[in-house]
Short mmCIF file of C-alpha atoms in Angstrom, two decimals:
data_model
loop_
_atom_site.label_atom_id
_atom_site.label_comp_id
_atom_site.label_asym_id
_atom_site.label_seq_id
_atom_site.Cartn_x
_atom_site.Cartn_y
_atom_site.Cartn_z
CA UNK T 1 -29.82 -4.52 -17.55
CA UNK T 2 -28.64 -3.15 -20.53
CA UNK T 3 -27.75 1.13 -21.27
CA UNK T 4 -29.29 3.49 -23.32
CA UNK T 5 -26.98 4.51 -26.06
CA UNK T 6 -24.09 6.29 -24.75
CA UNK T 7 -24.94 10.22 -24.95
CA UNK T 8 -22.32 12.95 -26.92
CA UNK T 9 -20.40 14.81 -25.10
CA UNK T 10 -20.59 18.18 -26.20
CA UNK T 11 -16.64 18.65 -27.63
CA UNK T 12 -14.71 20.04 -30.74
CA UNK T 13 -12.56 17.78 -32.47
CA UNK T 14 -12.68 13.55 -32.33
CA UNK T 15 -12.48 11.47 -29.24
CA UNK T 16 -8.46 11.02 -28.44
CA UNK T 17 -6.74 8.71 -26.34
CA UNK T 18 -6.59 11.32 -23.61
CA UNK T 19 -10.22 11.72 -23.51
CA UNK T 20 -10.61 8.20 -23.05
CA UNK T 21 -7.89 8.12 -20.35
CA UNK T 22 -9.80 11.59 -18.40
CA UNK T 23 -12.69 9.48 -18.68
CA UNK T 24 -11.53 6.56 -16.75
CA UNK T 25 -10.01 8.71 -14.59
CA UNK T 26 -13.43 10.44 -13.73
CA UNK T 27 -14.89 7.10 -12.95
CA UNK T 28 -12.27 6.56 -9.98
CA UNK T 29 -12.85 6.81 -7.03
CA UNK T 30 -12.01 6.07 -3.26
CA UNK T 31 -14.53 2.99 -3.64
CA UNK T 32 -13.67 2.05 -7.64
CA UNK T 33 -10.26 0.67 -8.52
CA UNK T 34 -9.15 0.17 -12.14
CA UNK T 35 -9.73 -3.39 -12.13
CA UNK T 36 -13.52 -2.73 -11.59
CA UNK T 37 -13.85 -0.15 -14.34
CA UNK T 38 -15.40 -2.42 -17.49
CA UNK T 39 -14.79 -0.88 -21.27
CA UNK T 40 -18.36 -0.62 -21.74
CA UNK T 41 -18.47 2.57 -19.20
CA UNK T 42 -15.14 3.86 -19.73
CA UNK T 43 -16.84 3.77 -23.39
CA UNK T 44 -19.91 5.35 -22.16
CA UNK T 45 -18.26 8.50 -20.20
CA UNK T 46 -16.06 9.02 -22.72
CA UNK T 47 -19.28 9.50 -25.26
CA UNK T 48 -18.31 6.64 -27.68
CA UNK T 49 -19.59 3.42 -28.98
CA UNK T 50 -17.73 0.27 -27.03
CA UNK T 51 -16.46 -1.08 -30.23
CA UNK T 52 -14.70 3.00 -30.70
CA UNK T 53 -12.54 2.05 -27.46
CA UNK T 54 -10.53 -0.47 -29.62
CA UNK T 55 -9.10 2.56 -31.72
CA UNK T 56 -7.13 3.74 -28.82
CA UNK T 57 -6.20 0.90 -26.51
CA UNK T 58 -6.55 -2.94 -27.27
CA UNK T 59 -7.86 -3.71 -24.09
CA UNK T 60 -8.43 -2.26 -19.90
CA UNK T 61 -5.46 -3.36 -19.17
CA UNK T 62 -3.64 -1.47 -21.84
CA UNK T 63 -5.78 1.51 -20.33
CA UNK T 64 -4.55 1.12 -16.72
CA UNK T 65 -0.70 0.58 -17.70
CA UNK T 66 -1.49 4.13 -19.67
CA UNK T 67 -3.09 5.55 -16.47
CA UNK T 68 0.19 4.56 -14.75
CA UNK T 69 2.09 6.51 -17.09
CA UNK T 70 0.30 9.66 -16.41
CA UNK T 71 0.97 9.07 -12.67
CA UNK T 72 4.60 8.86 -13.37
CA UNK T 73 4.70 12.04 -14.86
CA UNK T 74 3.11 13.63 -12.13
CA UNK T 75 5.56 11.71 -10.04
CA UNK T 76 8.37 13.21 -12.22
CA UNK T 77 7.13 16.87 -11.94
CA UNK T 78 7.04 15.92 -7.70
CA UNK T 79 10.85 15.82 -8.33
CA UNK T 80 11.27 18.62 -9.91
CA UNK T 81 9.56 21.00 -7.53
CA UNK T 82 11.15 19.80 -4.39
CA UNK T 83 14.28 19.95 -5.86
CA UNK T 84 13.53 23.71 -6.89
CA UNK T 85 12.27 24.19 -3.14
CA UNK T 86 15.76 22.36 -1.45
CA UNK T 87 18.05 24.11 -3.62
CA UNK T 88 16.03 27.53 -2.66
CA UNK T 89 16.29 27.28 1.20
CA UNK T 90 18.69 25.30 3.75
CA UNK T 91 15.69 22.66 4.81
CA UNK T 92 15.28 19.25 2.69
CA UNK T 93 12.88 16.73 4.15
CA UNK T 94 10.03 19.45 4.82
CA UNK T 95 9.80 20.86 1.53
CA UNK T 96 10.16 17.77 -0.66
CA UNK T 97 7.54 15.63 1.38
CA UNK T 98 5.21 18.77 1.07
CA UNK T 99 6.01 19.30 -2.88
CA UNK T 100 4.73 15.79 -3.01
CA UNK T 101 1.44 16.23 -0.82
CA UNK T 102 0.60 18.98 -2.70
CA UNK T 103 1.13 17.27 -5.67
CA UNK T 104 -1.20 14.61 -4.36
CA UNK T 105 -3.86 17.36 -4.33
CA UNK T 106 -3.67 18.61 -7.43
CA UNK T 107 -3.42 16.56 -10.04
CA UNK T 108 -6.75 15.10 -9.93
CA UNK T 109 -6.31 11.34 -8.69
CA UNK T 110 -3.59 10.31 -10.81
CA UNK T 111 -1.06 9.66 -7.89
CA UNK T 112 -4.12 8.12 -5.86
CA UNK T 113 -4.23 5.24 -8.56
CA UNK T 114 -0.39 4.51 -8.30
CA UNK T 115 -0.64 4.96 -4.49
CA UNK T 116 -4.04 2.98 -3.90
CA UNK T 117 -3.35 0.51 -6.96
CA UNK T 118 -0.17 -0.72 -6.79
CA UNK T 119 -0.26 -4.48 -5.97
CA UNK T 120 -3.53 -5.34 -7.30
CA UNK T 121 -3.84 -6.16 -10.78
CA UNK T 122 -2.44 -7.69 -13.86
CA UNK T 123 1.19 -8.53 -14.29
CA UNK T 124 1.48 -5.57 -16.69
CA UNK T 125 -0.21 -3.09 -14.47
CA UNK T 126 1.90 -4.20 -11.51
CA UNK T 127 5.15 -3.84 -13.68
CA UNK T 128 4.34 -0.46 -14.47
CA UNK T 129 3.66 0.67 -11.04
CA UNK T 130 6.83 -0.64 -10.21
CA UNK T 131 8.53 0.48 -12.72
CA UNK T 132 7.43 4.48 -11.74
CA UNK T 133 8.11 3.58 -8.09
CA UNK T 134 11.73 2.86 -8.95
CA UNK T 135 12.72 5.43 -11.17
CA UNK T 136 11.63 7.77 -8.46
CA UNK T 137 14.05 5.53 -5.77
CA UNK T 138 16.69 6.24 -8.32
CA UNK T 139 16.19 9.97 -8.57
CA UNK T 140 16.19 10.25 -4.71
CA UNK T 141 18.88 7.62 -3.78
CA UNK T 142 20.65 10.45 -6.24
CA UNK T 143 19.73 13.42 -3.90
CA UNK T 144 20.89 11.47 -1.03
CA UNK T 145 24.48 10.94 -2.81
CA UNK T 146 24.66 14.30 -3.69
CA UNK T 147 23.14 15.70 -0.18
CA UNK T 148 25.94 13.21 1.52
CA UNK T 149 28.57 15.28 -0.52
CA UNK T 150 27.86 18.91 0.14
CA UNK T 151 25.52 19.31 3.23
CA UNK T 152 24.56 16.05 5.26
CA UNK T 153 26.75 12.93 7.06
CA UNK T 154 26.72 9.63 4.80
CA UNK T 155 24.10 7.51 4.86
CA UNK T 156 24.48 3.78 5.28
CA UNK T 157 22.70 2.26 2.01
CA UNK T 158 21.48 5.07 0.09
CA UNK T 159 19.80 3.43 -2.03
CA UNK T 160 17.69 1.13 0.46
CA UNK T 161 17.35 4.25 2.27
CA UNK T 162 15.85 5.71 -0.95
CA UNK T 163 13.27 2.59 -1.13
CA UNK T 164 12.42 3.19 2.58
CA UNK T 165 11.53 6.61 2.31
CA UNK T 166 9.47 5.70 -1.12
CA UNK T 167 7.48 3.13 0.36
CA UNK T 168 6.83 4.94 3.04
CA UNK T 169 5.37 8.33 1.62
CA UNK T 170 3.24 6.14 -0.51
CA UNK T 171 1.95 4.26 1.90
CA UNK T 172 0.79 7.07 4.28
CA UNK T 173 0.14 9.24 1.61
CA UNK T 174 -2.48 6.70 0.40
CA UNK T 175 -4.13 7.12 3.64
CA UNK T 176 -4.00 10.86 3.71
CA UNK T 177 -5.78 11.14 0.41
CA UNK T 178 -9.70 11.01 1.49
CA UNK T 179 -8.93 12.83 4.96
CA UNK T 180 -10.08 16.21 5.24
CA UNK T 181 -7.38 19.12 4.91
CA UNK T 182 -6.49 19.18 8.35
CA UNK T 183 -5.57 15.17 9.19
CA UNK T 184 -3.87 15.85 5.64
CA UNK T 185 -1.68 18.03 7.58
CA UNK T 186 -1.41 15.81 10.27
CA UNK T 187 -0.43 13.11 8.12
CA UNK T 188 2.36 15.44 6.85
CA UNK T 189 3.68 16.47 9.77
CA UNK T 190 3.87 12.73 11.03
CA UNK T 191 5.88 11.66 7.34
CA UNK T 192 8.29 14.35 7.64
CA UNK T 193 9.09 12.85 11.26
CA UNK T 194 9.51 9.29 9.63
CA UNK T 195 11.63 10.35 6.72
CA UNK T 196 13.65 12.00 9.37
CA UNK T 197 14.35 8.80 11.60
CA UNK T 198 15.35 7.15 8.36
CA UNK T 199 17.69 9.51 7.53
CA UNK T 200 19.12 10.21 11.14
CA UNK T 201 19.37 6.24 11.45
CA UNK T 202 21.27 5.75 8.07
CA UNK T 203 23.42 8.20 9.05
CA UNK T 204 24.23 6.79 12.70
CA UNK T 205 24.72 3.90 11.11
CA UNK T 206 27.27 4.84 8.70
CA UNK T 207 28.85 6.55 11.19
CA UNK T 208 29.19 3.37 13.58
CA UNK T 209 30.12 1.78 9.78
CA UNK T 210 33.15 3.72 9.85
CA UNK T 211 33.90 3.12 13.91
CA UNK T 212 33.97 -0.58 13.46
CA UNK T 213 35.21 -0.81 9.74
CA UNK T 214 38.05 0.88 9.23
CA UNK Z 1 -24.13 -15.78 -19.42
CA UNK Z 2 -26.12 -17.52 -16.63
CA UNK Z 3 -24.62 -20.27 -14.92
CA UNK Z 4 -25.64 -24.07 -14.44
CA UNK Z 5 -26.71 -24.69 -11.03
CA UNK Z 6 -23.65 -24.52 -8.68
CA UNK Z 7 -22.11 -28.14 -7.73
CA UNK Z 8 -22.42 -29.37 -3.97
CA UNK Z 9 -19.47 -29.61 -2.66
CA UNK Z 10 -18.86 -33.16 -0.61
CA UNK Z 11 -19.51 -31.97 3.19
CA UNK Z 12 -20.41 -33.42 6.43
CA UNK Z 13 -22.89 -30.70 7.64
CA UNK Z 14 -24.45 -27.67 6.38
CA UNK Z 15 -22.66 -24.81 4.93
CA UNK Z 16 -21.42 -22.83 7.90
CA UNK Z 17 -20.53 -18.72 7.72
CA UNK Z 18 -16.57 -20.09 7.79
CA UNK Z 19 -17.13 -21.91 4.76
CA UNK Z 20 -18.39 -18.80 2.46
CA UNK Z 21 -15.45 -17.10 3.79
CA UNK Z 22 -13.23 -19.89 2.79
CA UNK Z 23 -14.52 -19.99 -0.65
CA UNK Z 24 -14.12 -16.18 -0.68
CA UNK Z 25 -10.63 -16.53 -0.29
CA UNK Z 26 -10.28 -19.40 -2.35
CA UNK Z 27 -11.34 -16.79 -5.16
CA UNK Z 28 -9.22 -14.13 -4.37
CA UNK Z 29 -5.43 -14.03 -5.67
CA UNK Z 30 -2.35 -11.32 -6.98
CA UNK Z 31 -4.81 -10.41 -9.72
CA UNK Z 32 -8.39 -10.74 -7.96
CA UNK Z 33 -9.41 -8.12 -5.34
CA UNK Z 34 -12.45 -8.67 -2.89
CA UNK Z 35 -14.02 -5.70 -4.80
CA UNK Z 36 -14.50 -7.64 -7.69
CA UNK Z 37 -15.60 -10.53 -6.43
CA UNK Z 38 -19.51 -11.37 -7.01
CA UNK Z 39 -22.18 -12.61 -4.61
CA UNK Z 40 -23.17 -15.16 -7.02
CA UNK Z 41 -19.02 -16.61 -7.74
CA UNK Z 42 -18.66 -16.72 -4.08
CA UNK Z 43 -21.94 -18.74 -3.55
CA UNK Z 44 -20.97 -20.71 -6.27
CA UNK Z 45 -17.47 -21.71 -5.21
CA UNK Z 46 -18.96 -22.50 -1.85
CA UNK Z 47 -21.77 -24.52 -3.49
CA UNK Z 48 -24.83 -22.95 -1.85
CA UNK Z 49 -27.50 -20.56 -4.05
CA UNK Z 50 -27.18 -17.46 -3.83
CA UNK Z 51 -30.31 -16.65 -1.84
CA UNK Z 52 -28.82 -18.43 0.76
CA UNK Z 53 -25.85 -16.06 1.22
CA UNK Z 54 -27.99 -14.37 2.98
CA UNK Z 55 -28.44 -16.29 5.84
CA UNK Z 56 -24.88 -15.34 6.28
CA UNK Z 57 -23.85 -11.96 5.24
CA UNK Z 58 -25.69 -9.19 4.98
CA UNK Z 59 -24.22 -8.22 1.62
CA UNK Z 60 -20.42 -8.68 -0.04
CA UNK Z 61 -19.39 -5.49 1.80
CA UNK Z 62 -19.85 -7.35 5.61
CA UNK Z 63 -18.07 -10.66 3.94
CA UNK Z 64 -15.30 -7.87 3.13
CA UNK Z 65 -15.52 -6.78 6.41
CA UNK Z 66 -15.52 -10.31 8.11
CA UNK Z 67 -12.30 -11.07 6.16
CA UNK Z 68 -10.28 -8.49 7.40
CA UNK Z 69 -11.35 -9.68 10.90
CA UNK Z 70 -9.69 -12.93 10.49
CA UNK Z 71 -6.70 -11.09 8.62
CA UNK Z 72 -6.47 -9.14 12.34
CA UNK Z 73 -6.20 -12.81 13.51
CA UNK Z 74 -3.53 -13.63 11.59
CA UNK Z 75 -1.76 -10.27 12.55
CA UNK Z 76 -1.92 -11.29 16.77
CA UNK Z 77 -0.36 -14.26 15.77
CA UNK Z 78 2.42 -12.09 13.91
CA UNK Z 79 3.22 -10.54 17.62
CA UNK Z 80 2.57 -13.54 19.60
CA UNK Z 81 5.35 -15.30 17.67
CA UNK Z 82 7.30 -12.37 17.35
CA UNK Z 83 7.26 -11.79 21.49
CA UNK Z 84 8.48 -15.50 21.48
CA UNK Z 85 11.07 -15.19 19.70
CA UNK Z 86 12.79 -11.86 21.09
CA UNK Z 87 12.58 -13.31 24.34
CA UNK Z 88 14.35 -16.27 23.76
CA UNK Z 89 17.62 -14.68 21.90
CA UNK Z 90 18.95 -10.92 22.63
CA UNK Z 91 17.66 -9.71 19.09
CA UNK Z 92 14.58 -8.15 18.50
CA UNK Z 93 14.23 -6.93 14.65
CA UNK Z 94 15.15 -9.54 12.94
CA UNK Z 95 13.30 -12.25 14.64
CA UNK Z 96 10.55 -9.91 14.95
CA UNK Z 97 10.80 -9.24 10.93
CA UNK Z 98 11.00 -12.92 9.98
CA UNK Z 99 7.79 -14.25 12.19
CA UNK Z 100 6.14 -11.65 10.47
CA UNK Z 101 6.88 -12.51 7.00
CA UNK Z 102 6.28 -16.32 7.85
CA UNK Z 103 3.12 -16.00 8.96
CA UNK Z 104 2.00 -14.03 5.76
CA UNK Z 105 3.42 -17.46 3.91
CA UNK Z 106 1.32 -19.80 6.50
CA UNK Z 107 -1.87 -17.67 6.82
CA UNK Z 108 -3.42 -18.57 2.87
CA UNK Z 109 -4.17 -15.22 1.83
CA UNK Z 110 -5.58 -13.88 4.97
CA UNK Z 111 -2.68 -11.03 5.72
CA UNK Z 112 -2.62 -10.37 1.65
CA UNK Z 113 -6.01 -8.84 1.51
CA UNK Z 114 -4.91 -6.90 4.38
CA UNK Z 115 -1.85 -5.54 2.83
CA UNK Z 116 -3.23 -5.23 -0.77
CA UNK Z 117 -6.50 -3.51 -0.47
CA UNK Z 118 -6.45 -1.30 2.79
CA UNK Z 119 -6.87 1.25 0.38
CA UNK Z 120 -9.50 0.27 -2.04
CA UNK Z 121 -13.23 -0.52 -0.69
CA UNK Z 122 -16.07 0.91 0.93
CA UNK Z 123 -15.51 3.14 4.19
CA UNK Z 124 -16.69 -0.12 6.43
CA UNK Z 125 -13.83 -1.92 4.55
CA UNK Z 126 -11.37 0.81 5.20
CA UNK Z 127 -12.40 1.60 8.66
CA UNK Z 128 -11.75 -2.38 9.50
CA UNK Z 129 -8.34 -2.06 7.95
CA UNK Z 130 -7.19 0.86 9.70
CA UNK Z 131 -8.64 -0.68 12.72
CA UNK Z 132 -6.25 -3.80 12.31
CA UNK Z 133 -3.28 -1.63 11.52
CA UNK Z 134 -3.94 0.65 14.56
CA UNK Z 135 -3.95 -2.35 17.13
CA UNK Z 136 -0.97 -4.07 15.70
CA UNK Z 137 0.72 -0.41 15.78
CA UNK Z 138 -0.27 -0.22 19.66
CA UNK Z 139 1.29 -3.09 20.30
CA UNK Z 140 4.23 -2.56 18.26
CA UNK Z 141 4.44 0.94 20.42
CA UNK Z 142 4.13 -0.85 24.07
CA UNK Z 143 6.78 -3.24 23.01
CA UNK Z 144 8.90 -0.52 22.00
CA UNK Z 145 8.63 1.46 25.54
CA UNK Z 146 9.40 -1.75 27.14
CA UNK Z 147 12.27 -2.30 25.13
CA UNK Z 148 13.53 1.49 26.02
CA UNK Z 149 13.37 0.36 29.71
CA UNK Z 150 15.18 -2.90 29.61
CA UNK Z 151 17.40 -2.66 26.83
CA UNK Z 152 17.12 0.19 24.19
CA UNK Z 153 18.43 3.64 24.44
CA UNK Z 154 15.04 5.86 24.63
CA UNK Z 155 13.44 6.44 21.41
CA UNK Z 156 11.91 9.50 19.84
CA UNK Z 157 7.86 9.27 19.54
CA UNK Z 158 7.63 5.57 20.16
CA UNK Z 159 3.73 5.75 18.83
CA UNK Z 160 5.32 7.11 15.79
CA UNK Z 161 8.00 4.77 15.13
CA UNK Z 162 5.76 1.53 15.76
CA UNK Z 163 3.56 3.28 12.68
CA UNK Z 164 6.60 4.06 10.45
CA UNK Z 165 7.41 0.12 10.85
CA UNK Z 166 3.97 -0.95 10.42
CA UNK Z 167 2.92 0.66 7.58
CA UNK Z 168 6.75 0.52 5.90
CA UNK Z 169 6.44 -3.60 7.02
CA UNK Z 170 3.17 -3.66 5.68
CA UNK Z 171 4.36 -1.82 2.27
CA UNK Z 172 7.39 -3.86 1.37
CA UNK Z 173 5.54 -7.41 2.66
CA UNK Z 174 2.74 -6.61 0.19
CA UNK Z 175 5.54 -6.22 -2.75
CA UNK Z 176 7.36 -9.46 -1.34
CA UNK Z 177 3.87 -11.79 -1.31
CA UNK Z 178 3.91 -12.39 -5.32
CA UNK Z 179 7.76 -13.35 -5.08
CA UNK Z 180 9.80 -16.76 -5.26
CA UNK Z 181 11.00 -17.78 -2.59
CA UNK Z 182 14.95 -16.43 -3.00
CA UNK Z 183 13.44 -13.06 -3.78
CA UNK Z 184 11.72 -13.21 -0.72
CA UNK Z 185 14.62 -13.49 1.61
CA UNK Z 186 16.10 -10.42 0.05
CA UNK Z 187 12.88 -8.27 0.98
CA UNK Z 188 13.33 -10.02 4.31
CA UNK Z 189 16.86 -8.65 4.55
CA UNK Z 190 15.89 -5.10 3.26
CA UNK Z 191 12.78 -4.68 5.67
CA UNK Z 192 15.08 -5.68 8.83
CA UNK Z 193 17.66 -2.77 7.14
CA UNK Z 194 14.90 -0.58 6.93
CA UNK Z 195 13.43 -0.93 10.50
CA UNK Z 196 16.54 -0.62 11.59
CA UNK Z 197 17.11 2.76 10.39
CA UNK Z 198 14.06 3.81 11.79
CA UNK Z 199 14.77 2.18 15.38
CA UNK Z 200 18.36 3.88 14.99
CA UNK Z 201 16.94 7.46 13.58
CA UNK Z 202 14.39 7.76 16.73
CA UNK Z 203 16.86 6.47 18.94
CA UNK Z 204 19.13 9.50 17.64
CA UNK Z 205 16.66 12.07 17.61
CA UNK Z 206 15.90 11.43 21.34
CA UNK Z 207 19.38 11.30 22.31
CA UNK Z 208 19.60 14.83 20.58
CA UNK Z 209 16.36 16.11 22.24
CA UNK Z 210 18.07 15.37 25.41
CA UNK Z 211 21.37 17.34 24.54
CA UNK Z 212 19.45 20.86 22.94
CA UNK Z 213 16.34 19.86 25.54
CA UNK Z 214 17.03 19.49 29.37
#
């Protein structure tokens, strides 16, 4: 079945890579993954011709590693408010595993696709996922150091530690994202328990570390 | 582009439900999710037309569906050989850990759709994911309150814990699939790090329940 020609969208200036990019982005869904988007509809939402996508990406896949870029600067900007919110108050697990639910709310699917994405795809796409996921392990394996100077016990590992905690806020975040607002908070509650026992256990086990070690 | 009639594949009998799930399967890879596949590829590849698909599933969505079934399979087997194992020796997590990620090496795929694309797919598809994730969490949990009477200090939320490890194991196994085989090992060795922190942390946190508690 072929489409009508794709219709104008109503706008000012010309089509830009970031209108291409919010138009994948509108096509995603709980039940459509990046690999299943197809130029000709990206083409279509965005209101240009197929042969218009070339101008700003040389293929899908050069789309989805771009799409993983905006989700690491929303990861980024998940960094920057917790650490506002620690440095503000005593607590630090509550606050920074909130910053990044709410985050997870609002900025319109693009942590769903690095959450929900991640291991499917091409080599590219994968390597870019990855590539967010540990630059955020680096910033937080960071706050642990820094937290193990001034305010909390050492941690055995802190940079596995760092990876635990990662994986596991993406993971259950990923299945907090179609709940309704309440098993969000749920969810929440039940990740700031986890990241807890991982940082509780690291600790004990630096602590028996030092017992045995030295 | 329409296809040349698809090839019969040398058989004994007729094509049974098994084998379109075995050709599904056959399809599906690190870059290949079951959302993309086709009705028409998967009837191909198991060399029947695709009318008669039919007589088999319903539609791709209950082939989905069906293959997360037999991933749940593969998952029993995970604690079967796990239960072994720990019963033999005195140590439970790394045993436990390693059964685990051998069977995702023996099982062809099957626990790879699980842990790649519980998050992608219609609601049937997700439900039956979360379904297999919630049983293998259930019996993570009763092994960990029979561990707390036998041989563990008491840990904190047990039902909690066994999901922290499931969906962290889950996580890091679904990063480790696409690996060589030395690579693999060192996921092995951070994922028994990792559970143990968690073990440790909950282990902890009810140890300092009971001091502030009772």
């Amino acid at each position: 079945m072929e489409d009508a020609d794709p219709k104008p969208i109503a706008r000012k200036g010309p089509i830009e890579r970031e209108d291409v990019l919010a138009a994948a982005l509108k096509l995603l869904g709980p039940q459509r993954s990046v690999s299943t988007l197809s130029l000709r509809e990206v083409s279509r939402e965005a209101g240009i011709a197929p042969n218009s996508f070339y101008r700003h990406f040389r293929d899908m896949d050069e789309l989805a590693v771009a799409l993983i870029g905006l989700a690491g600067g929303s990861l980024r900007k998940v960094i920057r408010e917790a650490r506002l919110r620690v440095s503000a108050g005593g607590e630090v697990v509550r606050p920074s595993v909130e910053a990044f639910m709410e985050q997870l709310e609002a900025d319109e699917k693009l942590l769903h696709i690095l959450l929900r994405e991640g291991t499917v795809g091409s080599d590219a796409f994968k390597q870019a996922v990855e590539r967010e996921l540990h630059s955020f392990e680096d910033e937080l394996r960071d706050d642990l150091i820094r937290l193990s100077q001034v305010q909390w016990p050492r941690a055995h590992q802190p940079a596995l530690v760092a990876k635990a905690i990662t994986r596991l806020v993406f993971t259950m975040g990923a299945t907090a994202m179609d709940q309704p607002p309440q098993r969000r908070r749920e969810v929440t509650d039940q990740i700031v328990e986890m990241v807890r026992m991982i940082v509780t256990g690291a600790q004990a086990l630096a602590a028996g570390e030092g017992k045995d070690g030295d």
